[in-house]
Coordinates of C-alpha atoms in Angstrom, one line a residue:
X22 CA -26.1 30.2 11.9
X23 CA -28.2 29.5 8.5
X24 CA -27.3 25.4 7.6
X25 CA -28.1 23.8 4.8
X26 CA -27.0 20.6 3.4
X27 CA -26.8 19.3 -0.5
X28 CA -27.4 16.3 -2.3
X29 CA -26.1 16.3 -5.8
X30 CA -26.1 12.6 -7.8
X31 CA -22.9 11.4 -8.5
X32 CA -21.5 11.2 -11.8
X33 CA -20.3 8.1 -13.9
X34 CA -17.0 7.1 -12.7
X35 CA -14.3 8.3 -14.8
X36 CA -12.1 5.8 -16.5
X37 CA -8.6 5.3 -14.3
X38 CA -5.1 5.6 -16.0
X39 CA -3.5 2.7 -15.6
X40 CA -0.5 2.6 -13.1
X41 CA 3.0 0.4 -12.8
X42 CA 3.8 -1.8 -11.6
X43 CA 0.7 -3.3 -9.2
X44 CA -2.2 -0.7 -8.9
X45 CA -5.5 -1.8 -10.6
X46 CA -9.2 -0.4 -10.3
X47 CA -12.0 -1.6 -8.0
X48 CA -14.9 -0.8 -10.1
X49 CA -17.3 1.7 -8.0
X50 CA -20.7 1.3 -9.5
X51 CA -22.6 5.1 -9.6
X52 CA -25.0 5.3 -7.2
X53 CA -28.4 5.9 -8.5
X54 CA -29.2 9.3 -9.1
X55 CA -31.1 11.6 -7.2
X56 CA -34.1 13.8 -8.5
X57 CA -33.0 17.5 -10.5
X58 CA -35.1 20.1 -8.4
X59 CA -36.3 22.1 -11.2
X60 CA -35.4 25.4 -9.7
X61 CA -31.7 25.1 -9.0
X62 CA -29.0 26.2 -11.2
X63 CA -27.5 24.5 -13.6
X64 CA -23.4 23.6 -13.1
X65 CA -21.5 26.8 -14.8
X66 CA -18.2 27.1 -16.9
X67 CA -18.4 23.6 -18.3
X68 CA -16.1 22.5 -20.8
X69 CA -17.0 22.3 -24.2
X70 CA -18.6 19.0 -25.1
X71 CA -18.7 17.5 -21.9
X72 CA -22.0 16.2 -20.5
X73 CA -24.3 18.1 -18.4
X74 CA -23.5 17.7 -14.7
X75 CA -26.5 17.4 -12.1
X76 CA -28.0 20.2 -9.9
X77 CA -28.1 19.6 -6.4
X78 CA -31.1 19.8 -3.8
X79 CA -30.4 20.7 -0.4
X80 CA -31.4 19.5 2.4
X81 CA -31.1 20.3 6.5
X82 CA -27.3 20.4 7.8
X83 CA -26.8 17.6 10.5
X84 CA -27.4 14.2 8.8
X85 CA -26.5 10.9 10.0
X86 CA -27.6 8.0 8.7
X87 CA -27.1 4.3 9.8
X88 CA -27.4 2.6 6.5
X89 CA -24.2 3.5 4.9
X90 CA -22.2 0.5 3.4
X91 CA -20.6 -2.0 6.2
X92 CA -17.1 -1.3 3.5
X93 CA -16.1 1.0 1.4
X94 CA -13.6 -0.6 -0.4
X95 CA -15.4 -0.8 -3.5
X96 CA -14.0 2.8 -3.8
X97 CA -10.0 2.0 -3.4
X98 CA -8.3 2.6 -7.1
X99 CA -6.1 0.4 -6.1
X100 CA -5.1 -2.4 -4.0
X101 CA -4.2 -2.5 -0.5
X102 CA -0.7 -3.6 0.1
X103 CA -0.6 -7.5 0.3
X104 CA 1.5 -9.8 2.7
X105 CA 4.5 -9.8 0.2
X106 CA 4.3 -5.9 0.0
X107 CA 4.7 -6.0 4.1
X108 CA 7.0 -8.8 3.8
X109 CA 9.4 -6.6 0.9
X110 CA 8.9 -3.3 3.9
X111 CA 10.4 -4.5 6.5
X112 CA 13.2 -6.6 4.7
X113 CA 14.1 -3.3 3.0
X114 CA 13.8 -1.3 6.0
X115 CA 12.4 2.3 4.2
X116 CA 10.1 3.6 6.5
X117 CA 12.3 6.6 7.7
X118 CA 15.0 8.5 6.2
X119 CA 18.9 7.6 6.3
X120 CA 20.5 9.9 8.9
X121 CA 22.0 12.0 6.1
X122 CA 18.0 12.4 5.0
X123 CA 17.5 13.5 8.4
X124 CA 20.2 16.0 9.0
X125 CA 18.1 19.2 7.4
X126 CA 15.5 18.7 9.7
X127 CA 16.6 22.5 11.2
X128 CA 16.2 23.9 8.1
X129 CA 13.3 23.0 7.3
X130 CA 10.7 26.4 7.3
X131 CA 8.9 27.5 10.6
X132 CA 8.1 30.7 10.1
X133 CA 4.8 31.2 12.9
X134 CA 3.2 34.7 12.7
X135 CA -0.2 36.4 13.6
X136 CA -3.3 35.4 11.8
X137 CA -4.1 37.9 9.2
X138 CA -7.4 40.0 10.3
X139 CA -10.1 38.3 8.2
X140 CA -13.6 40.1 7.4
X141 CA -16.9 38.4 5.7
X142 CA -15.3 38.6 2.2
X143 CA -11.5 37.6 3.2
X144 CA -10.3 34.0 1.6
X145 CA -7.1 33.3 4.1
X146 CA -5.0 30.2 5.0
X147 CA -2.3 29.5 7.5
X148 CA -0.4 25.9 7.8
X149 CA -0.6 24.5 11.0
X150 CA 1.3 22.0 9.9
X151 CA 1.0 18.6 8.1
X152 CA -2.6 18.6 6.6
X153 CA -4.1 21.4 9.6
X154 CA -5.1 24.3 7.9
X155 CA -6.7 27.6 9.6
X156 CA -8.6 28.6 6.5
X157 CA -11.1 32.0 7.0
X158 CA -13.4 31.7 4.3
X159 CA -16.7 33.8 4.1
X160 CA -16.4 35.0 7.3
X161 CA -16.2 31.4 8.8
X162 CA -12.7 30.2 10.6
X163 CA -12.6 26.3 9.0
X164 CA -10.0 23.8 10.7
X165 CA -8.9 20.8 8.3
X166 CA -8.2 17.8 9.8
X167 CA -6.7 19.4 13.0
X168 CA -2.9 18.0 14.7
X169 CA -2.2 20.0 17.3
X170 CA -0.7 17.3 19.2
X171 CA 3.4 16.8 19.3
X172 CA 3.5 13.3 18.3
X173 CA 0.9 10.8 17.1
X174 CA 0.9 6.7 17.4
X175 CA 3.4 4.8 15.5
X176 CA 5.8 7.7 14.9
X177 CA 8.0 9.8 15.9
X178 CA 7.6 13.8 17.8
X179 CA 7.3 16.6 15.3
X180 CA 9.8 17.9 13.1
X181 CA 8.4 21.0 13.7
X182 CA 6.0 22.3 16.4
X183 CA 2.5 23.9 15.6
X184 CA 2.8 26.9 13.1
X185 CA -0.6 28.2 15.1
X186 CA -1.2 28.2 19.3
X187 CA -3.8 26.9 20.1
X188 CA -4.6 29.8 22.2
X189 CA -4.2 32.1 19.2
X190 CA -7.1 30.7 17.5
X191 CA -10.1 32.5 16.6
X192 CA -13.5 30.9 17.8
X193 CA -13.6 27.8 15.3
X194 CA -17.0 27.8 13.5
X195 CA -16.3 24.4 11.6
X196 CA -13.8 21.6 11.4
X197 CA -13.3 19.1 8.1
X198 CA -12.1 16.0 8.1
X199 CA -10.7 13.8 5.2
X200 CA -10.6 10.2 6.9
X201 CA -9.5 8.2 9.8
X202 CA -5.8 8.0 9.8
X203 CA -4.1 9.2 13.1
X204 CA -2.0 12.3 10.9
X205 CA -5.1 13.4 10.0
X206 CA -7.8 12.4 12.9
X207 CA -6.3 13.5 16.5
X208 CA -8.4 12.5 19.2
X209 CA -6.6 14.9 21.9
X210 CA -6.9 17.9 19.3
X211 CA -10.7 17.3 18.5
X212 CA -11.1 17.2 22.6
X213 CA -10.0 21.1 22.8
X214 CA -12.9 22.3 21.2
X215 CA -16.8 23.1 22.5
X216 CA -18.7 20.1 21.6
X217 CA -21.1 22.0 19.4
X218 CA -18.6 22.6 16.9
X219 CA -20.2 21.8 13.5
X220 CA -18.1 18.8 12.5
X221 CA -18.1 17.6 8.5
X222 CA -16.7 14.2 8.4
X223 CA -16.7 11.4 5.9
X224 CA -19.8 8.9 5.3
X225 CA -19.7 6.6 8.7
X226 CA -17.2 8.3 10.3
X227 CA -19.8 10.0 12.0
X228 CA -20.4 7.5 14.9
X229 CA -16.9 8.1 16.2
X230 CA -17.5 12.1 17.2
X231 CA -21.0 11.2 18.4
X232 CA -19.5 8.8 20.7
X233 CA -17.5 11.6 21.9
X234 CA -20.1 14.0 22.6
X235 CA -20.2 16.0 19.8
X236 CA -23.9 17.4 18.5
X237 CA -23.6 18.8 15.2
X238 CA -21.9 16.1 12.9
X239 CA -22.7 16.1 9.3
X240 CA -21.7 12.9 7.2
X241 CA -21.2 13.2 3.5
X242 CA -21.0 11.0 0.6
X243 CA -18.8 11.8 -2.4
X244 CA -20.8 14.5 -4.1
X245 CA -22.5 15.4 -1.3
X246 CA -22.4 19.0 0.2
X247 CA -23.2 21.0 3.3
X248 CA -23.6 24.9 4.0
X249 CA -22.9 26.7 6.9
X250 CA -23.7 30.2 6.8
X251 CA -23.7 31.1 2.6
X252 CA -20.1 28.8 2.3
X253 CA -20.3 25.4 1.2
X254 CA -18.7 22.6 1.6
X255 CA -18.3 20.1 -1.4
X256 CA -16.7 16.1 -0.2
X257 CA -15.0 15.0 -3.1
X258 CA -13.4 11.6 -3.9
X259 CA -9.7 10.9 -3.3
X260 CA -7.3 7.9 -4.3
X261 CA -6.8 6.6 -0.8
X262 CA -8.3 4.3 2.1
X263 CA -9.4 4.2 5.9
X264 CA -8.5 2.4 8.8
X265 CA -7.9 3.2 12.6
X266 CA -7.9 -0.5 13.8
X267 CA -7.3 -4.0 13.2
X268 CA -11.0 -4.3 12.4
X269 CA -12.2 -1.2 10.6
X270 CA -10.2 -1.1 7.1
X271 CA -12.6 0.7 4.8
X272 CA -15.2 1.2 7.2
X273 CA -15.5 4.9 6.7
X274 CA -15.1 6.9 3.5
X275 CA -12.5 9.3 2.5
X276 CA -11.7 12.3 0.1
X277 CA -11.1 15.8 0.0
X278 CA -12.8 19.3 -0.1
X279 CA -14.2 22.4 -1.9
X280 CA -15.2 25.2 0.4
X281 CA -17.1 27.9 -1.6
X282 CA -18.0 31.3 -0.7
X283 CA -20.8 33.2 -1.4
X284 CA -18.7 35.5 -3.6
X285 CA -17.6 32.0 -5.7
X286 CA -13.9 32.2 -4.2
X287 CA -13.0 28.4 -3.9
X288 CA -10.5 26.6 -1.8
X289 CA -10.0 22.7 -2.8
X290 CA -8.5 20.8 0.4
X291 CA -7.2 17.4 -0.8
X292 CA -6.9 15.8 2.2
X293 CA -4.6 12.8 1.9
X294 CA -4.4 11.6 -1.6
X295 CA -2.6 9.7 -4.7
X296 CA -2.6 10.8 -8.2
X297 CA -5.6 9.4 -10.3
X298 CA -8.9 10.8 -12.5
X299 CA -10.7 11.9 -9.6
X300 CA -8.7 15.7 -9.4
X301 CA -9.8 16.4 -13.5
X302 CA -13.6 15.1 -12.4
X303 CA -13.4 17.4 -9.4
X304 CA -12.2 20.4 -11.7
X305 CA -15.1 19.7 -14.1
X306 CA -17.7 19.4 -11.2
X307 CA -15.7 22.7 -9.6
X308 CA -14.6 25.2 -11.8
X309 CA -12.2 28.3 -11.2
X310 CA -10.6 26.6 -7.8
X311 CA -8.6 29.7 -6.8
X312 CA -6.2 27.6 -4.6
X313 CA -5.6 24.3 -4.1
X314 CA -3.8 22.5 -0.7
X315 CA -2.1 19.9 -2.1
X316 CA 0.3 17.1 -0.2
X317 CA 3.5 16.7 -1.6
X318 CA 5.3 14.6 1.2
X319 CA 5.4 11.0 2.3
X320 CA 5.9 9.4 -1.1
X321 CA 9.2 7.2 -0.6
X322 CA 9.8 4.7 -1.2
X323 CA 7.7 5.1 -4.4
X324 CA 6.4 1.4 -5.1
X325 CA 4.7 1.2 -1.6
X326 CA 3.2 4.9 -1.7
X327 CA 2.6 5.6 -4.8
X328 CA -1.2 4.7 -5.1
X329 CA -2.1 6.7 -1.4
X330 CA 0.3 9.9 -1.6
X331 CA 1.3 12.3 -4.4
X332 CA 4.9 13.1 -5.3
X333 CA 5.6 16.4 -5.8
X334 CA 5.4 16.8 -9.4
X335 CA 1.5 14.5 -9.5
X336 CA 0.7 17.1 -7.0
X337 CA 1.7 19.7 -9.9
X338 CA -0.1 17.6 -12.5
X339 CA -3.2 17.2 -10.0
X340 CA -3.4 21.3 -9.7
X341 CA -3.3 21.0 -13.7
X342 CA -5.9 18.6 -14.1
X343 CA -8.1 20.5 -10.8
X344 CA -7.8 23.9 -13.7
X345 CA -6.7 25.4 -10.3
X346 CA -5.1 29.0 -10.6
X347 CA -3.0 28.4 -7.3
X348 CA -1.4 25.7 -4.9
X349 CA -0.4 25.5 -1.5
X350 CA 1.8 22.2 -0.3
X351 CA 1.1 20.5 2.7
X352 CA 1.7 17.3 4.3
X353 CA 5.5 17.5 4.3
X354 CA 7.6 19.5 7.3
X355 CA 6.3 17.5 9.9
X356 CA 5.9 14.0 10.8
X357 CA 8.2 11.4 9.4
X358 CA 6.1 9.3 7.9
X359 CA 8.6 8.0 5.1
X360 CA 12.1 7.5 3.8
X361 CA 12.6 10.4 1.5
X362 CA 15.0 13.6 3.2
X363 CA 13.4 15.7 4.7
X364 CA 14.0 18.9 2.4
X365 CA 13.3 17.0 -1.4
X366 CA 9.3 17.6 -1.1
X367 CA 10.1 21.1 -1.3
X368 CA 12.8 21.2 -3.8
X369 CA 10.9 19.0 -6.6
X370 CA 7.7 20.5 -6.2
X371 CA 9.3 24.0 -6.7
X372 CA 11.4 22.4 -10.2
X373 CA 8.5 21.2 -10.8
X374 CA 6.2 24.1 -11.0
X375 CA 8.8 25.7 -12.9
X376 CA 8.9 22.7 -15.4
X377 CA 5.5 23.1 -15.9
X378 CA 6.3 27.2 -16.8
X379 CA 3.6 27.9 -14.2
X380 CA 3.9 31.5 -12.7
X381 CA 6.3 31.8 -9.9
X382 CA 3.4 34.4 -7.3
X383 CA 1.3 31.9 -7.6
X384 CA 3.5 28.5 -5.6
X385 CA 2.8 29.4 -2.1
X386 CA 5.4 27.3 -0.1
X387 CA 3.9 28.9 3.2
X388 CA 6.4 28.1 6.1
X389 CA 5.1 25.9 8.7
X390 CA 2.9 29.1 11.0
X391 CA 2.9 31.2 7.8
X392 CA 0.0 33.1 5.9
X393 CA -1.1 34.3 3.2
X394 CA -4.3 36.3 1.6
X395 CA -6.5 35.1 -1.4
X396 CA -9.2 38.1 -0.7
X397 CA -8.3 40.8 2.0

């Protein structure tokens, strides 16, 4: 496989909107910016006015390095959640749906089906479930942050079982992850696969796979890129936090992606996210996203999610701001991870698109196991 790896310079942060009632910024200071090489292209389609963005050199696919930052939390956009916002949770009780919340959990869409046939120029996606995507993209077969397992720690089983057998699956040519929460990092799932998987995973999350055994592990830095056989992979910021112990808030990055194939099809993958400036920065940096996987779940009750997971009308307003043409939801259907029924993420995020008088083709509320094409 031809890897390559790329370094663009980050921008200026863009100022943040303020938020009610408690969010406020932490300041991240731009990193200093890395040489232009001379001989790579300049960012296309940029709006009018705005400044010019920087190129990007790239560099060998694999890197580690062992000097990131002991903390990222100079990166949150907002606070974490202080004793008197754990103290008001559990005297309220809101962590999981009333039973009448609850009592739709049949209906809620599992739909599983073949994987469409994909050759080197087909742009397909298929939910897993929660935030696991099979997305065939430039001939590649891309797993984001892979859950195949039935429950993981601290809540209850599925609502819904896998959309995709394991079994089924194509050989996996790369795996994405957006940070280290247990919904979105599985440690039985990640064991199924051959330990020369190319893994892309968040600045110093990479020690935790090595540990494991596997041998191609690329850690990236917001703005930072890989490629993997002509389709690259863009990490972009995203309005949440890490932390997989008692010890380790902050310790690794997280954020979202932008797969790009060689034919200039995009796919934005936002990992686990609030609503914030980064999306309209990551539309400038990214133009013509042809479809955007967007979370819509896990946002009750709304003063204690609000700054970590999109409701489903900011996940409306994020495609808007991304310029995206499309948007797929995820992160709903499947774990109970909140107190909000289990049917609203998908009822408001469909008024909601039609509030916003986008066209109707181009919603895809794929069913848990469903498909669909971008380019046969």
């Amino acid at each position: 496989m031809t890897e390559r790896t790329a370094r663009p310079a980050p921008a200026a942060q863009a100022p943040h909107p303020a938020e009610a009632p408690h969010p406020a910024e932490a300041a991240h200071p731009a990193a200093p910016a890395v040489p232009q090489d001379p001989a790579a292209p300049a960012e296309a389609s940029r709006p009018a006015g705005a400044p010019a963005l920087p190129t990007s050199v790239l560099q060998p696919l694999g890197r580690l390095r062992a000097d990131w930052p002991r903390s990222f939390a100079d990166r949150l956009t907002a606070p974490l959640p202080g004793v008197r916002a754990l103290a008001r949770l559990a005297r309220e009780g809101a962590v999981r749906p009333r039973p009448e919340g609850l009592r739709d959990a049949p209906l809620l869409p599992f739909e599983p089906g073949p994987l469409p046939p994909a050759g080197p120029s087909t742009v397909a996606v298929t939910w897993a479930g929660h935030a696991s995507w099979v997305l065939r993209i430039g001939g590649l077969t891309v797993l984001t942050d892979p859950v195949w397992s039935r429950r993981i720690l601290g809540t209850p089983a599925r609502l819904t079982p896998v959309g995709v057998r394991w079994e089924d699956l194509p050989p996996v040519d790369a795996v994405v992850i957006s940070h280290n929460h247990f919904d979105h990092l599985d440690a039985p799932t990640l064991r199924r696969l051959p330990r020369a998987t190319p893994v892309l995973v968040p600045a110093g999350l990479g020690r935790w796979f090595v540990r494991r055994g596997f041998t191609r592990v690329t850690e990236l830095d917001w703005w930072e890129a890989a490629e993997l056989d002509g389709v690259r992979f863009d990490f972009v910021p995203a309005h949440h936090w890490s932390k997989r112990t008692l010890l380790d808030t902050c310790r690794s990055l997280w954020g979202g992606w932008v797969l790009t194939d060689p034919a200039g099809h995009r796919v934005h993958f936002a990992g686990d996210t609030g609503y914030g400036h980064w999306f309209a920065e990551i539309g400038r940096r990214h133009p013509g996203i042809d479809l955007a996987l967007l979370p819509i779940g896990a946002y009750a009750p709304r003063w204690w999610l609000r700054d970590v997971h999109t409701d489903p009308e900011e996940a409306v307003r994020a495609l808007q701001d991304l310029g995206a043409r499309r948007m797929a939801p995820m992160h709903w259907a499947t774990f109970v991870l909140s107190s909000e029924p289990v049917l609203e993420p998908l009822t408001r995020v469909r008024a909601a698109w039609a509030h916003a008088g986008l066209p109707a083709d181009d919603l895809w509320t794929l069913p848990v196991g469903g498909s669909r094409v971008l380019v046969p």
